[in-house]
Amino acid sequence: MRLILLTLAFIGAASAYSHFISYHIDSSDVQNRVATIQDDLLEKDALFEKYFEKLTSLHVSVDYLDLNETTIEVAKAALIEAGKKLSSSSVTLRGFGSLAGYLYVNAFSDDNPLLLIKNKESVKATFQTFGIQTSWWWPYVPHMTVANVNGPDQLQLEYKWFNLLFDPRKMGSFEIKSIRLCAWDIPEGDEDYPILAEAFLS
């Protein structure tokens, strides 16, 4: 049942939401480690390249939203308020996972094992006070996406990263410095998701 819920969550997130809340990863060490993984996958199949997460847009998702022109401005205010209730933390990335066409790395707070989950619930509650409903799905799995092969090549590519699921390498650490509200898609030619609002943490 848990696997079914997670699968539906990943698929639903890709189809039902227009924006997301996240922690941006600006660590060059993490970026270099991800680049190594992506290079290894390219050696297996050149088709992977168009499905990689950009190194400059790496992030850990907090929650997802479906916004329109009216609710975007409210969501910006909600994000700033939500940021006031969070504090900075070091996060370690380790342990690969694969689900519904996504290859990802699990994220863990170095300060408190439950911190990222508590942060998500705090953000969700704040947005609700502003009248905005975030994603319905549970459980929340903090993660950094490396590649998303949803599409015509999924069956050809997904099994080629199977060995990574047993890879013990850590993918580095980063410091949560802020929380962002971003649009879902990266415009062609850009290197990161459009940032609608950003709250810096203390």
PDB file of N, CA, C and O in Angstrom, residues 65-138:
ATOM      1  N   LEU A  65       1.924  22.762  -5.241  1.00  0.00           N
ATOM      2  CA  LEU A  65       0.705  23.560  -5.251  1.00  0.00           C
ATOM      3  C   LEU A  65       0.190  23.711  -6.678  1.00  0.00           C
ATOM      4  O   LEU A  65       0.954  23.627  -7.642  1.00  0.00           O
ATOM      5  N   ASP A  66      -1.089  23.983  -6.772  1.00  0.00           N
ATOM      6  CA  ASP A  66      -1.690  24.346  -8.049  1.00  0.00           C
ATOM      7  C   ASP A  66      -2.215  25.766  -7.898  1.00  0.00           C
ATOM      8  O   ASP A  66      -3.211  26.005  -7.208  1.00  0.00           O
ATOM      9  N   LEU A  67      -1.523  26.720  -8.519  1.00  0.00           N
ATOM     10  CA  LEU A  67      -1.844  28.137  -8.341  1.00  0.00           C
ATOM     11  C   LEU A  67      -2.346  28.755  -9.633  1.00  0.00           C
ATOM     12  O   LEU A  67      -2.053  28.280 -10.727  1.00  0.00           O
ATOM     13  N   ASN A  68      -3.101  29.851  -9.491  1.00  0.00           N
ATOM     14  CA  ASN A  68      -3.530  30.643 -10.639  1.00  0.00           C
ATOM     15  C   ASN A  68      -3.114  32.092 -10.413  1.00  0.00           C
ATOM     16  O   ASN A  68      -2.438  32.410  -9.426  1.00  0.00           O
ATOM     17  N   GLU A  69      -3.502  32.979 -11.307  1.00  0.00           N
ATOM     18  CA  GLU A  69      -3.075  34.374 -11.213  1.00  0.00           C
ATOM     19  C   GLU A  69      -3.505  35.023  -9.901  1.00  0.00           C
ATOM     20  O   GLU A  69      -2.818  35.882  -9.362  1.00  0.00           O
ATOM     21  N   THR A  70      -4.643  34.615  -9.380  1.00  0.00           N
ATOM     22  CA  THR A  70      -5.154  35.195  -8.130  1.00  0.00           C
ATOM     23  C   THR A  70      -4.399  34.667  -6.924  1.00  0.00           C
ATOM     24  O   THR A  70      -4.005  35.434  -6.028  1.00  0.00           O
ATOM     25  N   THR A  71      -4.177  33.360  -6.875  1.00  0.00           N
ATOM     26  CA  THR A  71      -3.585  32.751  -5.680  1.00  0.00           C
ATOM     27  C   THR A  71      -2.060  32.861  -5.627  1.00  0.00           C
ATOM     28  O   THR A  71      -1.471  32.660  -4.565  1.00  0.00           O
ATOM     29  N   ILE A  72      -1.421  33.190  -6.739  1.00  0.00           N
ATOM     30  CA  ILE A  72       0.042  33.312  -6.728  1.00  0.00           C
ATOM     31  C   ILE A  72       0.491  34.380  -5.734  1.00  0.00           C
ATOM     32  O   ILE A  72       1.431  34.183  -4.957  1.00  0.00           O
ATOM     33  N   GLU A  73      -0.178  35.534  -5.727  1.00  0.00           N
ATOM     34  CA  GLU A  73       0.227  36.614  -4.818  1.00  0.00           C
ATOM     35  C   GLU A  73       0.008  36.214  -3.365  1.00  0.00           C
ATOM     36  O   GLU A  73       0.818  36.548  -2.488  1.00  0.00           O
ATOM     37  N   VAL A  74      -1.062  35.496  -3.098  1.00  0.00           N
ATOM     38  CA  VAL A  74      -1.308  35.008  -1.738  1.00  0.00           C
ATOM     39  C   VAL A  74      -0.232  34.003  -1.343  1.00  0.00           C
ATOM     40  O   VAL A  74       0.266  34.003  -0.210  1.00  0.00           O
ATOM     41  N   ALA A  75       0.140  33.139  -2.285  1.00  0.00           N
ATOM     42  CA  ALA A  75       1.154  32.123  -2.007  1.00  0.00           C
ATOM     43  C   ALA A  75       2.508  32.757  -1.698  1.00  0.00           C
ATOM     44  O   ALA A  75       3.262  32.260  -0.854  1.00  0.00           O
ATOM     45  N   LYS A  76       2.823  33.858  -2.372  1.00  0.00           N
ATOM     46  CA  LYS A  76       4.081  34.555  -2.081  1.00  0.00           C
ATOM     47  C   LYS A  76       4.104  35.026  -0.625  1.00  0.00           C
ATOM     48  O   LYS A  76       5.114  34.857   0.080  1.00  0.00           O
ATOM     49  N   ALA A  77       3.017  35.605  -0.176  1.00  0.00           N
ATOM     50  CA  ALA A  77       2.934  36.068   1.210  1.00  0.00           C
ATOM     51  C   ALA A  77       2.992  34.897   2.180  1.00  0.00           C
ATOM     52  O   ALA A  77       3.636  34.974   3.239  1.00  0.00           O
ATOM     53  N   ALA A  78       2.349  33.798   1.821  1.00  0.00           N
ATOM     54  CA  ALA A  78       2.350  32.615   2.679  1.00  0.00           C
ATOM     55  C   ALA A  78       3.750  32.051   2.817  1.00  0.00           C
ATOM     56  O   ALA A  78       4.157  31.603   3.905  1.00  0.00           O
ATOM     57  N   LEU A  79       4.519  32.073   1.729  1.00  0.00           N
ATOM     58  CA  LEU A  79       5.886  31.546   1.793  1.00  0.00           C
ATOM     59  C   LEU A  79       6.750  32.365   2.747  1.00  0.00           C
ATOM     60  O   LEU A  79       7.516  31.810   3.540  1.00  0.00           O
ATOM     61  N   ILE A  80       6.635  33.684   2.665  1.00  0.00           N
ATOM     62  CA  ILE A  80       7.427  34.546   3.561  1.00  0.00           C
ATOM     63  C   ILE A  80       7.071  34.259   5.017  1.00  0.00           C
ATOM     64  O   ILE A  80       7.945  34.168   5.884  1.00  0.00           O
ATOM     65  N   GLU A  81       5.797  34.093   5.292  1.00  0.00           N
ATOM     66  CA  GLU A  81       5.356  33.783   6.657  1.00  0.00           C
ATOM     67  C   GLU A  81       5.849  32.404   7.077  1.00  0.00           C
ATOM     68  O   GLU A  81       6.289  32.222   8.218  1.00  0.00           O
ATOM     69  N   ALA A  82       5.790  31.444   6.173  1.00  0.00           N
ATOM     70  CA  ALA A  82       6.244  30.089   6.498  1.00  0.00           C
ATOM     71  C   ALA A  82       7.731  30.081   6.826  1.00  0.00           C
ATOM     72  O   ALA A  82       8.176  29.362   7.737  1.00  0.00           O
ATOM     73  N   GLY A  83       8.506  30.889   6.111  1.00  0.00           N
ATOM     74  CA  GLY A  83       9.941  30.933   6.347  1.00  0.00           C
ATOM     75  C   GLY A  83      10.312  31.436   7.730  1.00  0.00           C
ATOM     76  O   GLY A  83      11.362  31.061   8.278  1.00  0.00           O
ATOM     77  N   LYS A  84       9.467  32.261   8.322  1.00  0.00           N
ATOM     78  CA  LYS A  84       9.733  32.804   9.653  1.00  0.00           C
ATOM     79  C   LYS A  84       9.704  31.715  10.725  1.00  0.00           C
ATOM     80  O   LYS A  84      10.267  31.888  11.813  1.00  0.00           O
ATOM     81  N   LYS A  85       9.062  30.582  10.425  1.00  0.00           N
ATOM     82  CA  LYS A  85       8.892  29.515  11.407  1.00  0.00           C
ATOM     83  C   LYS A  85       9.926  28.401  11.247  1.00  0.00           C
ATOM     84  O   LYS A  85       9.915  27.426  12.002  1.00  0.00           O
ATOM     85  N   LEU A  86      10.825  28.549  10.261  1.00  0.00           N
ATOM     86  CA  LEU A  86      11.832  27.527   9.997  1.00  0.00           C
ATOM     87  C   LEU A  86      13.218  28.045  10.357  1.00  0.00           C
ATOM     88  O   LEU A  86      13.438  29.246  10.416  1.00  0.00           O
ATOM     89  N   SER A  87      14.143  27.141  10.578  1.00  0.00           N
ATOM     90  CA  SER A  87      15.523  27.518  10.862  1.00  0.00           C
ATOM     91  C   SER A  87      16.452  26.756   9.929  1.00  0.00           C
ATOM     92  O   SER A  87      16.099  25.697   9.404  1.00  0.00           O
ATOM     93  N   SER A  88      17.644  27.293   9.735  1.00  0.00           N
ATOM     94  CA  SER A  88      18.609  26.656   8.841  1.00  0.00           C
ATOM     95  C   SER A  88      19.077  25.325   9.421  1.00  0.00           C
ATOM     96  O   SER A  88      19.033  25.093  10.635  1.00  0.00           O
ATOM     97  N   SER A  89      19.518  24.458   8.542  1.00  0.00           N
ATOM     98  CA  SER A  89      19.949  23.132   8.954  1.00  0.00           C
ATOM     99  C   SER A  89      20.862  22.543   7.892  1.00  0.00           C
ATOM    100  O   SER A  89      20.758  22.876   6.712  1.00  0.00           O
ATOM    101  N   SER A  90      21.755  21.660   8.306  1.00  0.00           N
ATOM    102  CA  SER A  90      22.592  20.916   7.370  1.00  0.00           C
ATOM    103  C   SER A  90      21.851  19.648   6.951  1.00  0.00           C
ATOM    104  O   SER A  90      21.230  18.976   7.779  1.00  0.00           O
ATOM    105  N   VAL A  91      21.899  19.341   5.658  1.00  0.00           N
ATOM    106  CA  VAL A  91      21.197  18.181   5.121  1.00  0.00           C
ATOM    107  C   VAL A  91      22.182  17.296   4.367  1.00  0.00           C
ATOM    108  O   VAL A  91      22.972  17.783   3.552  1.00  0.00           O
ATOM    109  N   THR A  92      22.138  16.004   4.642  1.00  0.00           N
ATOM    110  CA  THR A  92      22.968  15.025   3.944  1.00  0.00           C
ATOM    111  C   THR A  92      22.129  14.258   2.930  1.00  0.00           C
ATOM    112  O   THR A  92      20.979  13.904   3.205  1.00  0.00           O
ATOM    113  N   LEU A  93      22.713  14.021   1.771  1.00  0.00           N
ATOM    114  CA  LEU A  93      22.050  13.298   0.697  1.00  0.00           C
ATOM    115  C   LEU A  93      22.700  11.928   0.538  1.00  0.00           C
ATOM    116  O   LEU A  93      23.892  11.831   0.247  1.00  0.00           O
ATOM    117  N   ARG A  94      21.929  10.881   0.736  1.00  0.00           N
ATOM    118  CA  ARG A  94      22.483   9.525   0.598  1.00  0.00           C
ATOM    119  C   ARG A  94      21.340   8.532   0.365  1.00  0.00           C
ATOM    120  O   ARG A  94      20.226   8.737   0.829  1.00  0.00           O
ATOM    121  N   GLY A  95      21.647   7.477  -0.349  1.00  0.00           N
ATOM    122  CA  GLY A  95      20.680   6.420  -0.596  1.00  0.00           C
ATOM    123  C   GLY A  95      19.802   6.719  -1.795  1.00  0.00           C
ATOM    124  O   GLY A  95      18.941   7.588  -1.750  1.00  0.00           O
ATOM    125  N   PHE A  96      20.030   6.011  -2.896  1.00  0.00           N
ATOM    126  CA  PHE A  96      19.254   6.227  -4.117  1.00  0.00           C
ATOM    127  C   PHE A  96      17.903   5.525  -4.034  1.00  0.00           C
ATOM    128  O   PHE A  96      17.761   4.489  -3.391  1.00  0.00           O
ATOM    129  N   GLY A  97      16.934   6.102  -4.691  1.00  0.00           N
ATOM    130  CA  GLY A  97      15.612   5.502  -4.806  1.00  0.00           C
ATOM    131  C   GLY A  97      15.095   5.680  -6.215  1.00  0.00           C
ATOM    132  O   GLY A  97      15.555   6.552  -6.966  1.00  0.00           O
ATOM    133  N   SER A  98      14.137   4.854  -6.597  1.00  0.00           N
ATOM    134  CA  SER A  98      13.548   4.928  -7.926  1.00  0.00           C
ATOM    135  C   SER A  98      12.063   4.652  -7.825  1.00  0.00           C
ATOM    136  O   SER A  98      11.655   3.671  -7.203  1.00  0.00           O
ATOM    137  N   LEU A  99      11.264   5.537  -8.423  1.00  0.00           N
ATOM    138  CA  LEU A  99       9.819   5.372  -8.363  1.00  0.00           C
ATOM    139  C   LEU A  99       9.159   6.158  -9.489  1.00  0.00           C
ATOM    140  O   LEU A  99       9.457   7.339  -9.685  1.00  0.00           O
ATOM    141  N   ALA A 100       8.288   5.482 -10.229  1.00  0.00           N
ATOM    142  CA  ALA A 100       7.476   6.138 -11.257  1.00  0.00           C
ATOM    143  C   ALA A 100       8.292   6.974 -12.235  1.00  0.00           C
ATOM    144  O   ALA A 100       7.891   8.067 -12.626  1.00  0.00           O
ATOM    145  N   GLY A 101       9.462   6.474 -12.619  1.00  0.00           N
ATOM    146  CA  GLY A 101      10.276   7.169 -13.597  1.00  0.00           C
ATOM    147  C   GLY A 101      11.242   8.186 -13.028  1.00  0.00           C
ATOM    148  O   GLY A 101      11.965   8.850 -13.779  1.00  0.00           O
ATOM    149  N   TYR A 102      11.282   8.324 -11.718  1.00  0.00           N
ATOM    150  CA  TYR A 102      12.200   9.251 -11.058  1.00  0.00           C
ATOM    151  C   TYR A 102      13.377   8.490 -10.456  1.00  0.00           C
ATOM    152  O   TYR A 102      13.196   7.449  -9.811  1.00  0.00           O
ATOM    153  N   LEU A 103      14.579   9.019 -10.643  1.00  0.00           N
ATOM    154  CA  LEU A 103      15.755   8.585  -9.898  1.00  0.00           C
ATOM    155  C   LEU A 103      16.071   9.696  -8.917  1.00  0.00           C
ATOM    156  O   LEU A 103      16.222  10.856  -9.320  1.00  0.00           O
ATOM    157  N   TYR A 104      16.142   9.368  -7.637  1.00  0.00           N
ATOM    158  CA  TYR A 104      16.332  10.410  -6.634  1.00  0.00           C
ATOM    159  C   TYR A 104      17.276   9.942  -5.537  1.00  0.00           C
ATOM    160  O   TYR A 104      17.632   8.757  -5.443  1.00  0.00           O
ATOM    161  N   VAL A 105      17.711  10.889  -4.720  1.00  0.00           N
ATOM    162  CA  VAL A 105      18.557  10.620  -3.566  1.00  0.00           C
ATOM    163  C   VAL A 105      17.823  11.109  -2.331  1.00  0.00           C
ATOM    164  O   VAL A 105      17.305  12.229  -2.306  1.00  0.00           O
ATOM    165  N   ASN A 106      17.771  10.284  -1.304  1.00  0.00           N
ATOM    166  CA  ASN A 106      17.078  10.654  -0.072  1.00  0.00           C
ATOM    167  C   ASN A 106      17.824  11.753   0.669  1.00  0.00           C
ATOM    168  O   ASN A 106      19.059  11.830   0.635  1.00  0.00           O
ATOM    169  N   ALA A 107      17.073  12.610   1.354  1.00  0.00           N
ATOM    170  CA  ALA A 107      17.635  13.743   2.089  1.00  0.00           C
ATOM    171  C   ALA A 107      17.342  13.592   3.576  1.00  0.00           C
ATOM    172  O   ALA A 107      16.209  13.275   3.959  1.00  0.00           O
ATOM    173  N   PHE A 108      18.360  13.845   4.416  1.00  0.00           N
ATOM    174  CA  PHE A 108      18.224  13.693   5.859  1.00  0.00           C
ATOM    175  C   PHE A 108      18.830  14.906   6.561  1.00  0.00           C
ATOM    176  O   PHE A 108      19.962  15.300   6.262  1.00  0.00           O
ATOM    177  N   SER A 109      18.108  15.478   7.501  1.00  0.00           N
ATOM    178  CA  SER A 109      18.653  16.562   8.307  1.00  0.00           C
ATOM    179  C   SER A 109      19.723  16.009   9.244  1.00  0.00           C
ATOM    180  O   SER A 109      19.539  14.963   9.864  1.00  0.00           O
ATOM    181  N   ASP A 110      20.847  16.711   9.343  1.00  0.00           N
ATOM    182  CA  ASP A 110      21.916  16.296  10.254  1.00  0.00           C
ATOM    183  C   ASP A 110      21.619  16.700  11.689  1.00  0.00           C
ATOM    184  O   ASP A 110      22.250  16.216  12.626  1.00  0.00           O
ATOM    185  N   ASP A 111      20.655  17.594  11.883  1.00  0.00           N
ATOM    186  CA  ASP A 111      20.351  18.109  13.214  1.00  0.00           C
ATOM    187  C   ASP A 111      19.245  17.324  13.908  1.00  0.00           C
ATOM    188  O   ASP A 111      19.255  17.172  15.133  1.00  0.00           O
ATOM    189  N   ASN A 112      18.292  16.836  13.138  1.00  0.00           N
ATOM    190  CA  ASN A 112      17.147  16.133  13.705  1.00  0.00           C
ATOM    191  C   ASN A 112      16.555  15.245  12.614  1.00  0.00           C
ATOM    192  O   ASN A 112      16.166  15.751  11.556  1.00  0.00           O
ATOM    193  N   PRO A 113      16.465  13.930  12.831  1.00  0.00           N
ATOM    194  CA  PRO A 113      15.977  13.020  11.791  1.00  0.00           C
ATOM    195  C   PRO A 113      14.595  13.378  11.251  1.00  0.00           C
ATOM    196  O   PRO A 113      14.277  13.056  10.111  1.00  0.00           O
ATOM    197  N   LEU A 114      13.785  14.042  12.075  1.00  0.00           N
ATOM    198  CA  LEU A 114      12.414  14.361  11.665  1.00  0.00           C
ATOM    199  C   LEU A 114      12.240  15.809  11.223  1.00  0.00           C
ATOM    200  O   LEU A 114      11.124  16.228  10.902  1.00  0.00           O
ATOM    201  N   LEU A 115      13.327  16.570  11.184  1.00  0.00           N
ATOM    202  CA  LEU A 115      13.209  18.005  10.929  1.00  0.00           C
ATOM    203  C   LEU A 115      12.567  18.316   9.583  1.00  0.00           C
ATOM    204  O   LEU A 115      11.687  19.184   9.491  1.00  0.00           O
ATOM    205  N   LEU A 116      12.972  17.645   8.518  1.00  0.00           N
ATOM    206  CA  LEU A 116      12.437  17.953   7.203  1.00  0.00           C
ATOM    207  C   LEU A 116      10.945  17.638   7.127  1.00  0.00           C
ATOM    208  O   LEU A 116      10.181  18.356   6.462  1.00  0.00           O
ATOM    209  N   ILE A 117      10.534  16.584   7.808  1.00  0.00           N
ATOM    210  CA  ILE A 117       9.110  16.242   7.842  1.00  0.00           C
ATOM    211  C   ILE A 117       8.336  17.302   8.632  1.00  0.00           C
ATOM    212  O   ILE A 117       7.261  17.749   8.226  1.00  0.00           O
ATOM    213  N   LYS A 118       8.899  17.714   9.779  1.00  0.00           N
ATOM    214  CA  LYS A 118       8.242  18.743  10.585  1.00  0.00           C
ATOM    215  C   LYS A 118       8.167  20.065   9.826  1.00  0.00           C
ATOM    216  O   LYS A 118       7.160  20.776   9.902  1.00  0.00           O
ATOM    217  N   ASN A 119       9.223  20.396   9.083  1.00  0.00           N
ATOM    218  CA  ASN A 119       9.205  21.614   8.279  1.00  0.00           C
ATOM    219  C   ASN A 119       8.091  21.575   7.245  1.00  0.00           C
ATOM    220  O   ASN A 119       7.383  22.564   7.026  1.00  0.00           O
ATOM    221  N   LYS A 120       7.945  20.437   6.585  1.00  0.00           N
ATOM    222  CA  LYS A 120       6.894  20.292   5.573  1.00  0.00           C
ATOM    223  C   LYS A 120       5.515  20.510   6.190  1.00  0.00           C
ATOM    224  O   LYS A 120       4.670  21.208   5.632  1.00  0.00           O
ATOM    225  N   GLU A 121       5.290  19.909   7.369  1.00  0.00           N
ATOM    226  CA  GLU A 121       3.992  20.071   8.022  1.00  0.00           C
ATOM    227  C   GLU A 121       3.759  21.516   8.453  1.00  0.00           C
ATOM    228  O   GLU A 121       2.639  22.025   8.389  1.00  0.00           O
ATOM    229  N   SER A 122       4.829  22.190   8.899  1.00  0.00           N
ATOM    230  CA  SER A 122       4.713  23.595   9.285  1.00  0.00           C
ATOM    231  C   SER A 122       4.360  24.465   8.079  1.00  0.00           C
ATOM    232  O   SER A 122       3.489  25.346   8.161  1.00  0.00           O
ATOM    233  N   VAL A 123       5.036  24.220   6.957  1.00  0.00           N
ATOM    234  CA  VAL A 123       4.760  24.981   5.737  1.00  0.00           C
ATOM    235  C   VAL A 123       3.325  24.735   5.280  1.00  0.00           C
ATOM    236  O   VAL A 123       2.596  25.667   4.928  1.00  0.00           O
ATOM    237  N   LYS A 124       2.916  23.486   5.295  1.00  0.00           N
ATOM    238  CA  LYS A 124       1.558  23.135   4.874  1.00  0.00           C
ATOM    239  C   LYS A 124       0.519  23.856   5.734  1.00  0.00           C
ATOM    240  O   LYS A 124      -0.457  24.416   5.212  1.00  0.00           O
ATOM    241  N   ALA A 125       0.745  23.864   7.049  1.00  0.00           N
ATOM    242  CA  ALA A 125      -0.199  24.512   7.958  1.00  0.00           C
ATOM    243  C   ALA A 125      -0.254  26.020   7.714  1.00  0.00           C
ATOM    244  O   ALA A 125      -1.338  26.626   7.744  1.00  0.00           O
ATOM    245  N   THR A 126       0.901  26.629   7.453  1.00  0.00           N
ATOM    246  CA  THR A 126       0.923  28.066   7.192  1.00  0.00           C
ATOM    247  C   THR A 126       0.151  28.406   5.927  1.00  0.00           C
ATOM    248  O   THR A 126      -0.647  29.358   5.897  1.00  0.00           O
ATOM    249  N   PHE A 127       0.363  27.642   4.891  1.00  0.00           N
ATOM    250  CA  PHE A 127      -0.350  27.903   3.638  1.00  0.00           C
ATOM    251  C   PHE A 127      -1.853  27.719   3.819  1.00  0.00           C
ATOM    252  O   PHE A 127      -2.653  28.454   3.218  1.00  0.00           O
ATOM    253  N   GLN A 128      -2.241  26.775   4.642  1.00  0.00           N
ATOM    254  CA  GLN A 128      -3.671  26.573   4.892  1.00  0.00           C
ATOM    255  C   GLN A 128      -4.296  27.789   5.562  1.00  0.00           C
ATOM    256  O   GLN A 128      -5.445  28.130   5.285  1.00  0.00           O
ATOM    257  N   THR A 129      -3.536  28.440   6.457  1.00  0.00           N
ATOM    258  CA  THR A 129      -4.072  29.645   7.100  1.00  0.00           C
ATOM    259  C   THR A 129      -4.276  30.773   6.093  1.00  0.00           C
ATOM    260  O   THR A 129      -5.059  31.697   6.344  1.00  0.00           O
ATOM    261  N   PHE A 130      -3.578  30.708   4.963  1.00  0.00           N
ATOM    262  CA  PHE A 130      -3.747  31.695   3.895  1.00  0.00           C
ATOM    263  C   PHE A 130      -4.791  31.233   2.880  1.00  0.00           C
ATOM    264  O   PHE A 130      -4.988  31.879   1.853  1.00  0.00           O
ATOM    265  N   GLY A 131      -5.425  30.093   3.157  1.00  0.00           N
ATOM    266  CA  GLY A 131      -6.462  29.587   2.269  1.00  0.00           C
ATOM    267  C   GLY A 131      -5.951  28.815   1.069  1.00  0.00           C
ATOM    268  O   GLY A 131      -6.689  28.626   0.096  1.00  0.00           O
ATOM    269  N   ILE A 132      -4.697  28.352   1.131  1.00  0.00           N
ATOM    270  CA  ILE A 132      -4.108  27.615   0.009  1.00  0.00           C
ATOM    271  C   ILE A 132      -3.827  26.181   0.430  1.00  0.00           C
ATOM    272  O   ILE A 132      -3.112  25.932   1.408  1.00  0.00           O
ATOM    273  N   GLN A 133      -4.371  25.247  -0.318  1.00  0.00           N
ATOM    274  CA  GLN A 133      -4.156  23.829  -0.054  1.00  0.00           C
ATOM    275  C   GLN A 133      -2.939  23.351  -0.832  1.00  0.00           C
ATOM    276  O   GLN A 133      -2.848  23.546  -2.044  1.00  0.00           O
ATOM    277  N   THR A 134      -2.005  22.722  -0.141  1.00  0.00           N
ATOM    278  CA  THR A 134      -0.855  22.132  -0.816  1.00  0.00           C
ATOM    279  C   THR A 134      -1.176  20.660  -1.111  1.00  0.00           C
ATOM    280  O   THR A 134      -2.312  20.235  -1.018  1.00  0.00           O
ATOM    281  N   SER A 135      -0.160  19.883  -1.477  1.00  0.00           N
ATOM    282  CA  SER A 135      -0.396  18.523  -1.957  1.00  0.00           C
ATOM    283  C   SER A 135      -1.070  17.656  -0.897  1.00  0.00           C
ATOM    284  O   SER A 135      -0.876  17.832   0.297  1.00  0.00           O
ATOM    285  N   TRP A 136      -1.840  16.685  -1.372  1.00  0.00           N
ATOM    286  CA  TRP A 136      -2.608  15.800  -0.487  1.00  0.00           C
ATOM    287  C   TRP A 136      -1.819  14.592  -0.038  1.00  0.00           C
ATOM    288  O   TRP A 136      -2.162  13.936   0.918  1.00  0.00           O
ATOM    289  N   TRP A 137      -0.724  14.296  -0.742  1.00  0.00           N
ATOM    290  CA  TRP A 137      -0.140  12.962  -0.590  1.00  0.00           C
ATOM    291  C   TRP A 137       0.718  12.818   0.667  1.00  0.00           C
ATOM    292  O   TRP A 137       1.270  13.754   1.196  1.00  0.00           O
ATOM    293  N   TRP A 138       0.775  11.585   1.095  1.00  0.00           N
ATOM    294  CA  TRP A 138       1.523  11.177   2.277  1.00  0.00           C
ATOM    295  C   TRP A 138       1.936   9.725   2.087  1.00  0.00           C
ATOM    296  O   TRP A 138       1.202   8.962   1.461  1.00  0.00           O
TER     297      TRP A 138
END
